[in-house]
């Protein structure tokens, strides 16, 4: 077997960062004469910078095998100088000192080659008098960087590759919006929709989870219900939860799960209701300076069907005189009442979703 003992070459201009190298190899058998030879990788292949071992073998008609190998070393220019602030997605690439390789003044232009883990390549061309370039807001992940310099009248010269890791940053934007409606008494639906940006590349979202938790407040016991959790397809940005309790407050939390971190955002919403609101309870009226003050209990959170509740009252005397109106407060003061005349008082709650029945009538004498 006749093959090189080793090959040394300089990297040349290749967008792929590889250099084609050829050689001659042969096998001659004492009986069969020349026989075919196979080398892996074969002559003419493209080699990365660094050292690659080439293995060759041949076989005569008697199935005698001869094997051999030799190294192919491709040397490049020094790798680029990289400046990266801690936890930053910005990266500055600078040409190193190449005084021992080329005369800097002879560089007409140079190209930075940036590749991510998926093989996506970005080429940035700089003029010879520009010595650096800043990448801003790179997506998180692992990258390889090299450069190619061009000298007038020569092939391009490639550098060694340099590896760098860009950390995953917080999402540039993350928003969650909630809407609710009810078409059946006692039940409601909440539709959650969300948007986000800045999570791509190696920092892309691998899965999404959304949770719903009922929160009991506003006059009721302070409790929280069980958490219902759902996995959402990665290409979906909306989720509809049915059969929630009407006019109840819920906390909705969205989780975005990446390879390195979990991001979340929460919103609260009170579900809609089509059920009528509860009925107020009238308290004993009070006498004060020729007037009567009628009061009633506020509705507890379990009786309400809206945050907006008003009260419609009606007072009728025995002689047929009537006082009525709509109040935000839970009382009304009636002046100029006829003394020693009987009356009937009642009140009902009113909300955007409808009103309650009137309360039990309160009767008495002015």
mmCIF file of N, CA and C in Angstrom, residues 27-100:
data_model
loop_
_atom_site.group_PDB
_atom_site.id
_atom_site.type_symbol
_atom_site.label_atom_id
_atom_site.label_comp_id
_atom_site.label_asym_id
_atom_site.label_seq_id
_atom_site.Cartn_x
_atom_site.Cartn_y
_atom_site.Cartn_z
ATOM 1 N N UNK A 27 -2.547 0.357 -4.158
ATOM 2 C CA UNK A 27 -2.159 -0.950 -3.631
ATOM 3 C C UNK A 27 -1.664 -1.811 -4.795
ATOM 4 N N UNK A 28 -0.516 -2.484 -4.599
ATOM 5 C CA UNK A 28 0.035 -3.386 -5.621
ATOM 6 C C UNK A 28 0.319 -4.731 -4.966
ATOM 7 N N UNK A 29 -0.282 -5.798 -5.499
ATOM 8 C CA UNK A 29 -0.072 -7.145 -4.971
ATOM 9 C C UNK A 29 1.034 -7.828 -5.774
ATOM 10 N N UNK A 30 1.842 -8.665 -5.090
ATOM 11 C CA UNK A 30 2.948 -9.349 -5.767
ATOM 12 C C UNK A 30 2.451 -10.298 -6.850
ATOM 13 N N UNK A 31 1.229 -10.814 -6.705
ATOM 14 C CA UNK A 31 0.673 -11.767 -7.680
ATOM 15 C C UNK A 31 -0.331 -11.082 -8.584
ATOM 16 N N UNK A 32 -1.269 -10.377 -7.972
ATOM 17 C CA UNK A 32 -2.370 -9.800 -8.748
ATOM 18 C C UNK A 32 -2.029 -8.464 -9.376
ATOM 19 N N UNK A 33 -0.942 -7.855 -8.939
ATOM 20 C CA UNK A 33 -0.615 -6.531 -9.453
ATOM 21 C C UNK A 33 -1.476 -5.467 -8.779
ATOM 22 N N UNK A 34 -1.768 -4.376 -9.451
ATOM 23 C CA UNK A 34 -2.555 -3.302 -8.825
ATOM 24 C C UNK A 34 -3.973 -3.785 -8.473
ATOM 25 N N UNK A 35 -4.396 -3.481 -7.267
ATOM 26 C CA UNK A 35 -5.765 -3.787 -6.821
ATOM 27 C C UNK A 35 -6.390 -2.492 -6.316
ATOM 28 N N UNK A 36 -7.724 -2.499 -6.266
ATOM 29 C CA UNK A 36 -8.438 -1.276 -5.861
ATOM 30 C C UNK A 36 -8.203 -0.984 -4.386
ATOM 31 N N UNK A 37 -8.222 0.300 -4.066
ATOM 32 C CA UNK A 37 -8.029 0.745 -2.697
ATOM 33 C C UNK A 37 -9.214 1.639 -2.309
ATOM 34 N N UNK A 38 -9.644 1.523 -1.066
ATOM 35 C CA UNK A 38 -10.756 2.335 -0.573
ATOM 36 C C UNK A 38 -10.297 3.109 0.665
ATOM 37 N N UNK A 39 -10.508 4.418 0.634
ATOM 38 C CA UNK A 39 -10.164 5.263 1.779
ATOM 39 C C UNK A 39 -11.426 5.939 2.322
ATOM 40 N N UNK A 40 -11.499 6.006 3.636
ATOM 41 C CA UNK A 40 -12.635 6.657 4.301
ATOM 42 C C UNK A 40 -12.071 7.685 5.285
ATOM 43 N N UNK A 41 -12.414 8.986 5.066
ATOM 44 C CA UNK A 41 -13.154 9.542 3.925
ATOM 45 C C UNK A 41 -12.309 9.485 2.655
ATOM 46 N N UNK A 42 -12.955 9.519 1.486
ATOM 47 C CA UNK A 42 -12.202 9.384 0.235
ATOM 48 C C UNK A 42 -11.458 10.663 -0.144
ATOM 49 N N UNK A 43 -10.545 10.517 -1.072
ATOM 50 C CA UNK A 43 -9.815 11.667 -1.599
ATOM 51 C C UNK A 43 -10.801 12.655 -2.216
ATOM 52 N N UNK A 44 -10.565 13.952 -1.999
ATOM 53 C CA UNK A 44 -11.459 14.989 -2.512
ATOM 54 C C UNK A 44 -12.522 15.403 -1.521
ATOM 55 N N UNK A 45 -12.555 14.749 -0.360
ATOM 56 C CA UNK A 45 -13.554 15.111 0.651
ATOM 57 C C UNK A 45 -13.229 16.472 1.253
ATOM 58 N N UNK A 46 -14.256 17.063 1.891
ATOM 59 C CA UNK A 46 -14.064 18.331 2.593
ATOM 60 C C UNK A 46 -13.821 18.045 4.071
ATOM 61 N N UNK A 47 -12.789 18.672 4.613
ATOM 62 C CA UNK A 47 -12.370 18.419 5.990
ATOM 63 C C UNK A 47 -12.560 19.673 6.838
ATOM 64 N N UNK A 48 -13.004 19.447 8.078
ATOM 65 C CA UNK A 48 -13.065 20.538 9.044
ATOM 66 C C UNK A 48 -11.657 20.894 9.501
ATOM 67 N N UNK A 49 -11.536 22.083 10.084
ATOM 68 C CA UNK A 49 -10.259 22.415 10.698
ATOM 69 C C UNK A 49 -9.996 21.452 11.846
ATOM 70 N N UNK A 50 -8.735 21.151 12.090
ATOM 71 C CA UNK A 50 -8.359 20.147 13.078
ATOM 72 C C UNK A 50 -7.769 18.936 12.380
ATOM 73 N N UNK A 51 -7.650 17.824 13.104
ATOM 74 C CA UNK A 51 -7.030 16.607 12.565
ATOM 75 C C UNK A 51 -8.089 15.517 12.398
ATOM 76 N N UNK A 52 -8.104 14.916 11.215
ATOM 77 C CA UNK A 52 -9.022 13.817 10.890
ATOM 78 C C UNK A 52 -8.201 12.622 10.428
ATOM 79 N N UNK A 53 -8.488 11.432 10.941
ATOM 80 C CA UNK A 53 -7.763 10.221 10.552
ATOM 81 C C UNK A 53 -8.440 9.597 9.337
ATOM 82 N N UNK A 54 -7.655 9.345 8.284
ATOM 83 C CA UNK A 54 -8.145 8.683 7.074
ATOM 84 C C UNK A 54 -7.721 7.216 7.121
ATOM 85 N N UNK A 55 -8.659 6.295 6.954
ATOM 86 C CA UNK A 55 -8.385 4.856 6.970
ATOM 87 C C UNK A 55 -8.538 4.292 5.568
ATOM 88 N N UNK A 56 -7.502 3.575 5.125
ATOM 89 C CA UNK A 56 -7.507 2.985 3.788
ATOM 90 C C UNK A 56 -7.332 1.464 3.891
ATOM 91 N N UNK A 57 -7.895 0.743 2.934
ATOM 92 C CA UNK A 57 -7.745 -0.728 2.902
ATOM 93 C C UNK A 57 -7.853 -1.217 1.467
ATOM 94 N N UNK A 58 -7.212 -2.370 1.223
ATOM 95 C CA UNK A 58 -7.314 -3.017 -0.083
ATOM 96 C C UNK A 58 -7.246 -4.530 0.117
ATOM 97 N N UNK A 59 -7.688 -5.286 -0.895
ATOM 98 C CA UNK A 59 -7.776 -6.747 -0.779
ATOM 99 C C UNK A 59 -7.453 -7.369 -2.122
ATOM 100 N N UNK A 60 -6.583 -8.445 -2.128
ATOM 101 C CA UNK A 60 -6.245 -9.128 -3.381
ATOM 102 C C UNK A 60 -7.246 -10.240 -3.651
ATOM 103 N N UNK A 61 -7.024 -10.969 -4.717
ATOM 104 C CA UNK A 61 -7.966 -12.028 -5.107
ATOM 105 C C UNK A 61 -8.004 -13.174 -4.111
ATOM 106 N N UNK A 62 -6.949 -13.323 -3.311
ATOM 107 C CA UNK A 62 -6.924 -14.378 -2.288
ATOM 108 C C UNK A 62 -7.539 -13.886 -0.976
ATOM 109 N N UNK A 63 -8.141 -12.717 -1.016
ATOM 110 C CA UNK A 63 -8.806 -12.101 0.138
ATOM 111 C C UNK A 63 -7.820 -11.722 1.250
ATOM 112 N N UNK A 64 -6.572 -11.507 0.878
ATOM 113 C CA UNK A 64 -5.622 -10.933 1.828
ATOM 114 C C UNK A 64 -5.893 -9.435 1.930
ATOM 115 N N UNK A 65 -5.934 -8.931 3.135
ATOM 116 C CA UNK A 65 -6.309 -7.530 3.373
ATOM 117 C C UNK A 65 -5.093 -6.765 3.895
ATOM 118 N N UNK A 66 -4.918 -5.568 3.342
ATOM 119 C CA UNK A 66 -3.883 -4.671 3.822
ATOM 120 C C UNK A 66 -4.558 -3.367 4.230
ATOM 121 N N UNK A 67 -4.203 -2.841 5.396
ATOM 122 C CA UNK A 67 -4.828 -1.627 5.911
ATOM 123 C C UNK A 67 -3.761 -0.617 6.327
ATOM 124 N N UNK A 68 -4.164 0.655 6.289
ATOM 125 C CA UNK A 68 -3.266 1.710 6.731
ATOM 126 C C UNK A 68 -4.064 2.978 7.009
ATOM 127 N N UNK A 69 -3.454 3.919 7.634
ATOM 128 C CA UNK A 69 -4.138 5.185 7.947
ATOM 129 C C UNK A 69 -3.117 6.307 7.975
ATOM 130 N N UNK A 70 -3.629 7.519 7.845
ATOM 131 C CA UNK A 70 -2.776 8.698 7.941
ATOM 132 C C UNK A 70 -3.635 9.887 8.387
ATOM 133 N N UNK A 71 -3.043 10.870 9.063
ATOM 134 C CA UNK A 71 -3.800 12.031 9.540
ATOM 135 C C UNK A 71 -3.836 13.143 8.493
ATOM 136 N N UNK A 72 -4.981 13.805 8.453
ATOM 137 C CA UNK A 72 -5.126 15.023 7.648
ATOM 138 C C UNK A 72 -5.398 16.168 8.626
ATOM 139 N N UNK A 73 -4.493 17.133 8.644
ATOM 140 C CA UNK A 73 -4.618 18.257 9.567
ATOM 141 C C UNK A 73 -4.862 19.536 8.785
ATOM 142 N N UNK A 74 -5.990 20.161 9.089
ATOM 143 C CA UNK A 74 -6.334 21.433 8.456
ATOM 144 C C UNK A 74 -6.188 22.524 9.508
ATOM 145 N N UNK A 75 -5.293 23.421 9.272
ATOM 146 C CA UNK A 75 -5.060 24.500 10.236
ATOM 147 C C UNK A 75 -5.726 25.774 9.738
ATOM 148 N N UNK A 76 -6.354 26.471 10.630
ATOM 149 C CA UNK A 76 -6.991 27.734 10.276
ATOM 150 C C UNK A 76 -6.329 28.875 11.003
ATOM 151 N N UNK A 77 -6.815 30.053 10.732
ATOM 152 C CA UNK A 77 -6.350 31.223 11.459
ATOM 153 C C UNK A 77 -6.834 31.137 12.895
ATOM 154 N N UNK A 78 -6.289 31.920 13.794
ATOM 155 C CA UNK A 78 -6.754 31.878 15.193
ATOM 156 C C UNK A 78 -8.261 32.126 15.272
ATOM 157 N N UNK A 79 -8.940 31.499 16.203
ATOM 158 C CA UNK A 79 -10.390 31.709 16.321
ATOM 159 C C UNK A 79 -10.693 33.157 16.679
ATOM 160 N N UNK A 80 -11.921 33.599 16.412
ATOM 161 C CA UNK A 80 -12.264 34.991 16.726
ATOM 162 C C UNK A 80 -12.247 35.243 18.228
ATOM 163 N N UNK A 81 -11.996 36.477 18.589
ATOM 164 C CA UNK A 81 -12.064 36.878 19.993
ATOM 165 C C UNK A 81 -13.504 37.267 20.305
ATOM 166 N N UNK A 82 -14.034 36.722 21.387
ATOM 167 C CA UNK A 82 -15.440 36.937 21.742
ATOM 168 C C UNK A 82 -15.534 37.673 23.069
ATOM 169 N N UNK A 83 -16.431 38.645 23.136
ATOM 170 C CA UNK A 83 -16.711 39.372 24.370
ATOM 171 C C UNK A 83 -18.196 39.240 24.656
ATOM 172 N N UNK A 84 -18.519 38.666 25.829
ATOM 173 C CA UNK A 84 -19.916 38.441 26.205
ATOM 174 C C UNK A 84 -20.103 38.813 27.670
ATOM 175 N N UNK A 85 -21.017 39.749 27.924
ATOM 176 C CA UNK A 85 -21.316 40.121 29.303
ATOM 177 C C UNK A 85 -22.090 38.986 29.978
ATOM 178 N N UNK A 86 -21.930 38.799 31.290
ATOM 179 C CA UNK A 86 -22.655 37.733 31.988
ATOM 180 C C UNK A 86 -24.167 37.868 31.799
ATOM 181 N N UNK A 87 -24.812 36.720 31.512
ATOM 182 C CA UNK A 87 -26.268 36.649 31.356
ATOM 183 C C UNK A 87 -26.788 37.597 30.278
ATOM 184 N N UNK A 88 -25.958 37.835 29.269
ATOM 185 C CA UNK A 88 -26.358 38.751 28.192
ATOM 186 C C UNK A 88 -26.596 37.973 26.907
ATOM 187 N N UNK A 89 -27.501 38.502 26.076
ATOM 188 C CA UNK A 89 -27.757 37.911 24.761
ATOM 189 C C UNK A 89 -27.035 38.679 23.659
ATOM 190 N N UNK A 90 -26.138 39.566 24.046
ATOM 191 C CA UNK A 90 -25.323 40.300 23.080
ATOM 192 C C UNK A 90 -23.927 39.676 23.032
ATOM 193 N N UNK A 91 -23.330 39.714 21.853
ATOM 194 C CA UNK A 91 -22.022 39.092 21.655
ATOM 195 C C UNK A 91 -21.209 39.946 20.695
ATOM 196 N N UNK A 92 -19.986 40.285 21.096
ATOM 197 C CA UNK A 92 -19.091 41.050 20.236
ATOM 198 C C UNK A 92 -17.998 40.129 19.701
ATOM 199 N N UNK A 93 -17.859 40.112 18.364
ATOM 200 C CA UNK A 93 -16.859 39.279 17.683
ATOM 201 C C UNK A 93 -15.768 40.199 17.133
ATOM 202 N N UNK A 94 -14.521 39.901 17.483
ATOM 203 C CA UNK A 94 -13.401 40.752 17.081
ATOM 204 C C UNK A 94 -12.337 39.920 16.388
ATOM 205 N N UNK A 95 -11.733 40.483 15.342
ATOM 206 C CA UNK A 95 -10.612 39.824 14.684
ATOM 207 C C UNK A 95 -9.435 39.746 15.654
ATOM 208 N N UNK A 96 -8.797 38.569 15.801
ATOM 209 C CA UNK A 96 -7.629 38.472 16.681
ATOM 210 C C UNK A 96 -6.391 39.055 16.001
ATOM 211 N N UNK A 97 -5.313 39.112 16.742
ATOM 212 C CA UNK A 97 -4.044 39.570 16.174
ATOM 213 C C UNK A 97 -3.539 38.513 15.204
ATOM 214 N N UNK A 98 -3.425 38.874 13.946
ATOM 215 C CA UNK A 98 -2.988 37.926 12.921
ATOM 216 C C UNK A 98 -1.674 38.354 12.291
ATOM 217 N N UNK A 99 -0.880 39.115 13.025
ATOM 218 C CA UNK A 99 0.358 39.647 12.456
ATOM 219 C C UNK A 99 1.313 38.539 12.023
ATOM 220 N N UNK A 100 1.212 37.355 12.692
ATOM 221 C CA UNK A 100 2.098 36.253 12.311
ATOM 222 C C UNK A 100 1.559 35.478 11.122
#
